[in-house]
Structures are given as structure tokens and as C-alpha cells.
Amino acid sequence: MQGSANLNLMIKAARKAGRSLVKDFREVENLQVSMKGAGDFVSRADIAAEKIIKDELLSARPNYGWVGEESDAEEGADPTRRWIVDPLDGTTNFLHGLPHWAVSIGLEHKGEVVAGVIFDPAKDEMFIAEKGNGAWMNETRLRVSGRTRMIEALFATGLPFGGRADLPETIRDLGRLLPACSGVRRWGAAALDMAYVAAGRLDGYWERGLHSWDVAAGIVILREAGGLVEPLSPGGDMLEDGQLICANEKIFDQFARVIRNVA
Ligand code: IPD
């Protein structure tokens, strides 16, 4: 795919941060004896990766705004454009030595995400998309799955941990969905859950309690792969509310009816 200068910049920043995170990931295993030590180390790795991305993106586009998981949001001189960045999505996986985490970079223009990059360095999978230009994983064009039957479909979600308020709702969702489908995965990295729906590996995904940096890149990648993504509560704002539902376009309505609990 022939990407724009912005997309190439995002890819370059994601690769650079990925290299730094891979080095740190190799160290994490040695630190597991002390969870506190490992936790502090991982948050330093996370912050360092965000700095790499921020330096790369803002030195090339100093007038864009910035939203990142690890630093304060900044309004740019150009109020219509902002980077939305999660330097390390899947932090808990990273901390536990599980090779399933990603760098996620979205570019928003006038309230819409127009370009996205999700990079999984452990598997060397780079998911990219730009509005109107399709979605790609490395050299392969992405297309959502064509499954139409709920009973054959595989979904993913996030399970609320650590006393999060949305646990009862998620348990109720699972109670309705599990008997009707072929399985629900909890992989632990929202950006990759969305990339996997775009790649047709999963048929759908939903979650509450997310942040804009978890989902920005995934929204455009999914749409460009032919998927549907909507706020979980119709009419909401996906980047602000932190809850969404997405799926291949054929199964979306059936899946959404189960999750939204409408007849
Ligand atoms: C988390 C992951 C996880 C999701 C959480 C997110 P983080 O992001 O995406 O899958 O269930 O809601 O906060 O903290 O690893 O960047």
C-alpha cells in the first residue's frame, strides 16, 4: 500500500517504539521475582516508548495535538488534528511475559480517525489503514470474516478487573452470548482485538471501560477492512465513552442485539 506521509511517519514511530519495547520485554522475565520491580520497570518501558513516539510525531508535525496514555493531553496549533497514542496496549500481558501487546497510533482529523497503525512487535505484524485506502497487515490486504451464523462465530471482549464497575454488565453479556456462539476470548490488548476482527481472525469484539488510545487506530483499520464499529449505546461517542462493539458486517446486527440485549 502506498501510504501518505503521515501514515509513513506513524509506521516509523511505531517501529522505533516497538524496538525499544522488545528490548525491555526480554528483560521483564528476569524481573518476575519481584512483581513490584517488574511493575516499575514496565511502567518505565511504557513511558519511554511514549516519549519515542511523541518525539517522532511532534517533531515532524509540531502543530498537531496530542493524546497519549502516559502523558497529559496537549492542544495543537491546528485544533483539527491530533495524535491518539497507546505506546503499550496489553500492559498486563507484557508484565507477565505474554507476547501479546502492541503499539497503537491513531490520527484524528475533525473528530474522525483517518489513519491508524497497530504494531505487534512480538509477531512482527503491522496493521495499518488510512481512510479510503483499505487496511493492510504487512503486505496482505485485510478483510473481515464472512461468517453469518452466530453459533460458528468467535468473539473477544475485555473482562473488567480490579473492582471496575462494569463487571456485572459484562457477566450478563457473557451469559447471553456464550450459549449462542462458538467462543469468547480475552486476549488482553484491545487494539489487537480490533485488528483481529479486521483480519477476520475474530468475528466481533465489544468492551466497556476503554480509552480513546485503546481504540482510535482500531476504528479506522476495522472500517477499512469492511467491518462495522459502533458505540455500544447507540448515539454515543466511541472515543469519549470508552465502549464499543464491532464485527463483520454480516453478523453485526445479530451480535449487537445479543450484547445490547434487545429483542
Ligand atoms: C488495556 C487492554 C485490555 C483492556 C483494558 C485496557 P492497557 O489497555 O487493552 O485488553 O481490557 O480495558 O485498559 O492498559 O494495556 O493499555
CSV table of C-alpha atoms and ligand atoms in Angstrom, one decimal:
chain,number,residue,atom,x,y,z
A,1,MET,CA,0.0,0.0,0.0
A,2,GLN,CA,1.2,3.5,-0.9
A,3,GLY,CA,0.6,5.4,2.3
A,4,SER,CA,0.6,9.1,2.9
A,5,ALA,CA,3.5,11.0,4.6
A,6,ASN,CA,1.5,10.9,7.8
A,7,LEU,CA,0.9,7.1,7.7
A,8,ASN,CA,4.6,6.5,6.9
A,9,LEU,CA,5.5,8.7,9.9
A,10,MET,CA,3.2,6.7,12.1
A,11,ILE,CA,4.7,3.4,10.9
A,12,LYS,CA,8.2,4.7,11.6
A,13,ALA,CA,7.3,5.8,15.1
A,14,ALA,CA,5.6,2.5,15.9
A,15,ARG,CA,8.6,0.5,14.7
A,16,LYS,CA,11.0,2.7,16.7
A,17,ALA,CA,8.9,2.3,19.9
A,18,GLY,CA,8.5,-1.4,19.1
A,19,ARG,CA,12.3,-1.9,19.1
A,20,SER,CA,12.6,-0.3,22.5
A,21,LEU,CA,9.7,-2.3,23.9
A,22,VAL,CA,11.1,-5.6,22.6
A,23,LYS,CA,14.4,-5.0,24.3
A,24,ASP,CA,12.6,-4.3,27.6
A,25,PHE,CA,10.3,-7.3,27.1
A,26,ARG,CA,13.3,-9.6,27.1
A,27,GLU,CA,14.3,-8.1,30.5
A,28,VAL,CA,10.9,-8.5,32.1
A,29,GLU,CA,11.3,-12.2,32.6
A,30,ASN,CA,14.4,-11.7,34.7
A,31,LEU,CA,12.5,-9.3,36.9
A,32,GLN,CA,9.5,-11.5,37.7
A,33,VAL,CA,10.8,-12.5,41.1
A,34,SER,CA,9.8,-9.1,42.4
A,35,MET,CA,6.4,-8.1,41.0
A,36,LYS,CA,7.0,-4.5,42.2
A,37,GLY,CA,10.3,-4.4,40.4
A,38,ALA,CA,8.8,-5.7,37.3
A,39,GLY,CA,5.8,-3.3,37.5
A,40,ASP,CA,8.0,-0.3,37.9
A,41,PHE,CA,10.2,-1.5,35.1
A,42,VAL,CA,7.2,-1.9,32.7
A,43,SER,CA,5.8,1.5,33.5
A,44,ARG,CA,9.3,3.0,32.7
A,45,ALA,CA,9.3,1.0,29.4
A,46,ASP,CA,5.8,2.3,28.6
A,47,ILE,CA,6.8,5.9,29.3
A,48,ALA,CA,10.0,5.6,27.3
A,49,ALA,CA,8.0,4.2,24.3
A,50,GLU,CA,5.5,7.0,24.5
A,51,LYS,CA,8.4,9.5,24.5
A,52,ILE,CA,9.9,7.9,21.4
A,53,ILE,CA,6.6,8.2,19.6
A,54,LYS,CA,5.8,11.7,20.8
A,55,ASP,CA,9.3,13.0,19.7
A,56,GLU,CA,9.0,11.3,16.3
A,57,LEU,CA,5.4,12.5,15.6
A,58,LEU,CA,5.5,16.0,17.1
A,59,SER,CA,9.0,16.9,15.6
A,60,ALA,CA,7.5,16.2,12.2
A,61,ARG,CA,4.1,17.7,12.9
A,62,PRO,CA,4.6,20.3,15.7
A,63,ASN,CA,1.2,21.8,15.2
A,64,TYR,CA,-0.9,18.7,15.8
A,65,GLY,CA,-2.5,18.0,19.2
A,66,TRP,CA,-1.6,15.0,21.3
A,67,VAL,CA,-3.4,12.4,23.5
A,68,GLY,CA,-1.3,9.7,25.0
A,69,GLU,CA,-1.9,7.2,27.7
A,70,GLU,CA,1.2,8.1,29.6
A,71,SER,CA,1.3,11.9,29.3
A,72,ASP,CA,-1.0,15.0,29.5
A,73,ALA,CA,-3.1,15.8,26.5
A,74,GLU,CA,-2.0,18.8,24.5
A,75,GLU,CA,-4.0,21.0,22.2
A,76,GLY,CA,-2.1,21.7,19.0
A,77,ALA,CA,-1.9,25.0,17.0
A,78,ASP,CA,-4.0,23.1,14.5
A,79,PRO,CA,-7.1,22.2,16.6
A,80,THR,CA,-8.5,19.9,13.9
A,81,ARG,CA,-5.8,17.2,14.1
A,82,ARG,CA,-4.5,15.1,17.0
A,83,TRP,CA,-2.4,12.0,17.5
A,84,ILE,CA,-4.1,9.4,19.8
A,85,VAL,CA,-1.5,7.0,21.1
A,86,ASP,CA,-1.2,4.0,23.4
A,87,PRO,CA,2.5,3.2,23.5
A,88,LEU,CA,1.9,-0.2,25.1
A,89,ASP,CA,-1.6,-1.7,24.8
A,90,GLY,CA,-1.7,-5.0,26.7
A,91,THR,CA,0.5,-3.8,29.6
A,92,THR,CA,-0.6,-6.7,31.9
A,93,ASN,CA,0.4,-9.3,29.2
A,94,PHE,CA,3.8,-7.5,28.8
A,95,LEU,CA,4.3,-7.6,32.6
A,96,HIS,CA,3.6,-11.3,32.7
A,97,GLY,CA,5.9,-12.1,29.8
A,98,LEU,CA,3.0,-12.9,27.5
A,99,PRO,CA,3.9,-12.0,23.9
A,100,HIS,CA,0.6,-10.3,23.0
A,101,TRP,CA,0.8,-6.5,23.2
A,102,ALA,CA,1.0,-3.7,20.7
A,103,VAL,CA,1.8,-0.1,19.9
A,104,SER,CA,-1.3,1.8,18.8
A,105,ILE,CA,-1.3,5.2,17.0
A,106,GLY,CA,-4.3,6.9,15.5
A,107,LEU,CA,-4.6,10.2,13.7
A,108,GLU,CA,-7.8,12.1,14.2
A,109,HIS,CA,-9.0,14.9,11.9
A,110,LYS,CA,-12.1,16.9,12.6
A,111,GLY,CA,-13.4,14.3,15.1
A,112,GLU,CA,-12.8,11.3,12.8
A,113,VAL,CA,-9.9,8.9,12.9
A,114,VAL,CA,-8.4,9.0,9.4
A,115,ALA,CA,-5.3,6.8,9.8
A,116,GLY,CA,-4.3,4.1,12.2
A,117,VAL,CA,-1.3,1.8,12.9
A,118,ILE,CA,-1.3,-1.1,15.4
A,119,PHE,CA,2.1,-2.8,15.6
A,120,ASP,CA,2.6,-6.2,17.4
A,121,PRO,CA,6.4,-6.4,17.5
A,122,ALA,CA,6.5,-9.9,19.1
A,123,LYS,CA,4.7,-11.4,16.0
A,124,ASP,CA,6.0,-8.7,13.6
A,125,GLU,CA,2.5,-7.9,12.5
A,126,MET,CA,1.9,-4.3,11.4
A,127,PHE,CA,-1.8,-3.4,10.9
A,128,ILE,CA,-2.3,-0.2,9.0
A,129,ALA,CA,-5.1,1.8,7.4
A,130,GLU,CA,-6.0,5.1,6.0
A,131,LYS,CA,-9.5,6.4,5.3
A,132,GLY,CA,-10.4,5.4,1.7
A,133,ASN,CA,-7.2,3.3,1.1
A,134,GLY,CA,-8.1,-0.1,2.6
A,135,ALA,CA,-6.5,-1.9,5.6
A,136,TRP,CA,-3.4,-4.0,5.5
A,137,MET,CA,-1.4,-6.4,7.7
A,138,ASN,CA,2.2,-6.3,6.4
A,139,GLU,CA,1.8,-6.9,2.7
A,140,THR,CA,-1.7,-8.5,2.9
A,141,ARG,CA,-4.9,-6.7,2.3
A,142,LEU,CA,-7.3,-7.1,5.3
A,143,ARG,CA,-10.9,-8.2,5.0
A,144,VAL,CA,-13.3,-9.0,7.9
A,145,SER,CA,-14.6,-12.6,8.1
A,146,GLY,CA,-17.7,-13.6,6.1
A,147,ARG,CA,-19.3,-15.7,8.9
A,148,THR,CA,-23.0,-15.2,9.2
A,149,ARG,CA,-24.0,-17.8,11.8
A,150,MET,CA,-23.7,-16.8,15.4
A,151,ILE,CA,-23.1,-20.4,16.5
A,152,GLU,CA,-19.9,-20.5,14.3
A,153,ALA,CA,-18.7,-17.1,15.3
A,154,LEU,CA,-15.8,-16.3,17.7
A,155,PHE,CA,-15.8,-13.1,19.7
A,156,ALA,CA,-13.5,-11.3,22.0
A,157,THR,CA,-14.0,-8.9,24.9
A,158,GLY,CA,-12.2,-7.4,27.9
A,159,LEU,CA,-13.0,-8.7,31.4
A,160,PRO,CA,-13.2,-5.8,33.9
A,161,PHE,CA,-10.6,-6.4,36.6
A,162,GLY,CA,-9.7,-4.7,39.9
A,163,GLY,CA,-13.1,-3.7,41.0
A,164,ARG,CA,-14.2,-2.0,37.8
A,165,ALA,CA,-17.9,-1.0,37.8
A,166,ASP,CA,-18.8,-2.7,34.5
A,167,LEU,CA,-18.2,-6.2,35.8
A,168,PRO,CA,-21.9,-7.1,36.3
A,169,GLU,CA,-22.9,-5.9,32.9
A,170,THR,CA,-20.1,-7.9,31.2
A,171,ILE,CA,-21.1,-11.0,33.1
A,172,ARG,CA,-24.7,-10.6,31.9
A,173,ASP,CA,-23.4,-10.1,28.3
A,174,LEU,CA,-21.4,-13.3,28.6
A,175,GLY,CA,-24.4,-15.2,30.0
A,176,ARG,CA,-26.4,-14.3,26.9
A,177,LEU,CA,-23.7,-14.6,24.3
A,178,LEU,CA,-21.8,-17.8,25.3
A,179,PRO,CA,-24.7,-20.2,24.7
A,180,ALA,CA,-25.2,-18.6,21.2
A,181,CYS,CA,-21.7,-18.6,19.8
A,182,SER,CA,-18.6,-20.7,19.3
A,183,GLY,CA,-16.5,-18.9,22.0
A,184,VAL,CA,-15.3,-15.7,23.6
A,185,ARG,CA,-11.6,-14.9,24.0
A,186,ARG,CA,-10.0,-12.5,26.5
A,187,TRP,CA,-6.6,-11.7,24.9
A,188,GLY,CA,-5.8,-8.6,26.9
A,189,ALA,CA,-5.0,-6.0,24.3
A,190,ALA,CA,-8.0,-4.1,22.9
A,191,ALA,CA,-6.1,-2.7,19.9
A,192,LEU,CA,-5.2,-6.2,18.8
A,193,ASP,CA,-8.7,-7.5,19.4
A,194,MET,CA,-9.9,-4.9,16.9
A,195,ALA,CA,-7.1,-5.6,14.5
A,196,TYR,CA,-8.0,-9.3,14.6
A,197,VAL,CA,-11.7,-8.6,13.8
A,198,ALA,CA,-10.3,-6.6,10.8
A,199,ALA,CA,-8.2,-9.5,9.8
A,200,GLY,CA,-11.1,-12.0,10.0
A,201,ARG,CA,-9.5,-13.9,12.9
A,202,LEU,CA,-12.3,-12.9,15.2
A,203,ASP,CA,-15.9,-12.2,14.1
A,204,GLY,CA,-16.6,-9.5,16.6
A,205,TYR,CA,-15.5,-7.7,19.8
A,206,TRP,CA,-17.1,-5.5,22.4
A,207,GLU,CA,-15.9,-3.9,25.6
A,208,ARG,CA,-16.7,-1.2,28.1
A,209,GLY,CA,-14.3,1.0,30.1
A,210,LEU,CA,-11.9,1.7,27.3
A,211,HIS,CA,-10.0,4.9,26.5
A,212,SER,CA,-9.6,6.7,23.2
A,213,TRP,CA,-6.0,5.5,22.9
A,214,ASP,CA,-7.1,1.8,23.1
A,215,VAL,CA,-9.5,2.1,20.1
A,216,ALA,CA,-8.6,5.1,17.9
A,217,ALA,CA,-6.3,3.2,15.4
A,218,GLY,CA,-8.6,0.1,15.5
A,219,ILE,CA,-11.6,2.1,14.4
A,220,VAL,CA,-10.2,3.1,11.0
A,221,ILE,CA,-8.5,-0.3,10.5
A,222,LEU,CA,-11.7,-2.1,11.1
A,223,ARG,CA,-13.8,0.2,8.9
A,224,GLU,CA,-11.3,0.0,6.0
A,225,ALA,CA,-11.4,-3.8,6.3
A,226,GLY,CA,-15.1,-3.7,5.7
A,227,GLY,CA,-16.2,-4.1,9.4
A,228,LEU,CA,-18.8,-2.2,11.4
A,229,VAL,CA,-17.9,-0.4,14.6
A,230,GLU,CA,-20.4,1.5,16.7
A,231,PRO,CA,-20.8,2.9,20.2
A,232,LEU,CA,-22.2,0.2,22.5
A,233,SER,CA,-25.0,2.6,23.4
A,234,PRO,CA,-26.4,3.9,20.1
A,235,GLY,CA,-25.7,7.6,19.8
A,236,GLY,CA,-22.7,7.6,22.0
A,237,ASP,CA,-19.2,8.8,21.1
A,238,MET,CA,-16.8,5.9,20.8
A,239,LEU,CA,-13.6,7.9,21.5
A,240,GLU,CA,-15.2,9.6,24.6
A,241,ASP,CA,-17.4,6.9,26.1
A,242,GLY,CA,-14.9,4.1,26.0
A,243,GLN,CA,-17.4,1.4,25.0
A,244,LEU,CA,-17.9,0.0,21.6
A,245,ILE,CA,-19.0,-3.0,19.6
A,246,CYS,CA,-17.6,-4.2,16.2
A,247,ALA,CA,-18.0,-7.1,13.9
A,248,ASN,CA,-18.0,-8.2,10.4
A,249,GLU,CA,-20.9,-6.5,8.6
A,250,LYS,CA,-22.9,-9.7,8.1
A,251,ILE,CA,-23.1,-10.8,11.7
A,252,PHE,CA,-23.1,-7.3,13.3
A,253,ASP,CA,-26.8,-6.9,13.8
A,254,GLN,CA,-27.3,-10.4,15.4
A,255,PHE,CA,-24.3,-9.9,17.6
A,256,ALA,CA,-25.3,-6.3,18.6
A,257,ARG,CA,-28.8,-7.5,19.5
A,258,VAL,CA,-27.4,-10.0,22.0
A,259,ILE,CA,-24.9,-7.6,23.5
A,260,ARG,CA,-27.4,-4.6,23.7
A,261,ASN,CA,-30.0,-7.1,25.0
A,262,VAL,CA,-32.7,-6.0,22.5
A,263,ALA,CA,-35.2,-8.5,21.0
B,1,IPD,C1,-6.0,-2.4,28.4
B,1,IPD,C2,-6.1,-3.5,27.4
B,1,IPD,C3,-7.1,-4.5,27.8
B,1,IPD,C4,-8.5,-3.9,28.1
B,1,IPD,C5,-8.3,-2.7,29.1
B,1,IPD,C6,-7.3,-1.7,28.6
B,1,IPD,P1,-3.6,-1.1,28.5
B,1,IPD,O1,-5.1,-1.4,27.9
B,1,IPD,O2,-6.4,-3.0,26.1
B,1,IPD,O3,-7.4,-5.5,26.8
B,1,IPD,O4,-9.4,-4.9,28.6
B,1,IPD,O5,-9.6,-2.1,29.2
B,1,IPD,O6,-7.2,-0.7,29.5
B,1,IPD,O7,-3.8,-0.6,29.9
B,1,IPD,O8,-2.9,-2.4,28.5
B,1,IPD,O9,-3.0,-0.1,27.6
